[in-house]
């Protein structure tokens, strides 16, 4: 997997979203899933 550099503000925002010591991989995957679900919802409502 490629390495991604994040600035301090982004890391802080991710830390605020984490629940019960979720890994960064888990929270990012969850955010991607939410984004994809919203995209599908917008696409199908047209």
XYZ file of C-alpha atoms in Angstrom:
46
model
C 0.000 0.000 0.000
C 1.358 3.444 -0.842
C 2.366 5.803 1.938
C 0.294 8.960 2.356
C 1.546 12.055 4.160
C -1.086 13.970 6.136
C -0.815 17.383 7.693
C -1.436 17.858 11.408
C -4.943 19.273 10.916
C -6.031 16.206 8.954
C -4.618 13.838 11.574
C -6.454 15.804 14.277
C -9.724 15.541 12.374
C -9.221 11.793 11.896
C -8.443 11.388 15.590
C -11.722 13.128 16.431
C -13.627 10.664 14.226
C -12.018 7.516 15.652
C -14.084 5.338 17.961
C -12.648 2.807 20.429
C -9.081 2.952 19.090
C -10.045 2.358 15.461
C -7.047 2.235 13.182
C -6.583 4.931 10.578
C -7.189 2.279 7.908
C -10.566 1.451 9.445
C -11.722 5.064 9.721
C -10.589 5.910 6.178
C -12.326 2.825 4.774
C -15.485 3.826 6.627
C -15.285 7.361 5.207
C -14.800 5.975 1.687
C -17.811 3.676 2.128
C -19.946 6.618 3.288
C -18.792 8.688 0.317
C -19.565 5.876 -2.126
C -22.999 5.278 -0.574
C -23.861 8.984 -0.836
C -22.634 9.065 -4.417
C -24.847 6.106 -5.311
C -27.810 7.732 -3.581
C -27.300 10.963 -5.506
C -26.878 9.066 -8.759
C -30.040 6.990 -8.361
C -32.214 9.943 -7.308
C -31.729 11.792 -10.600
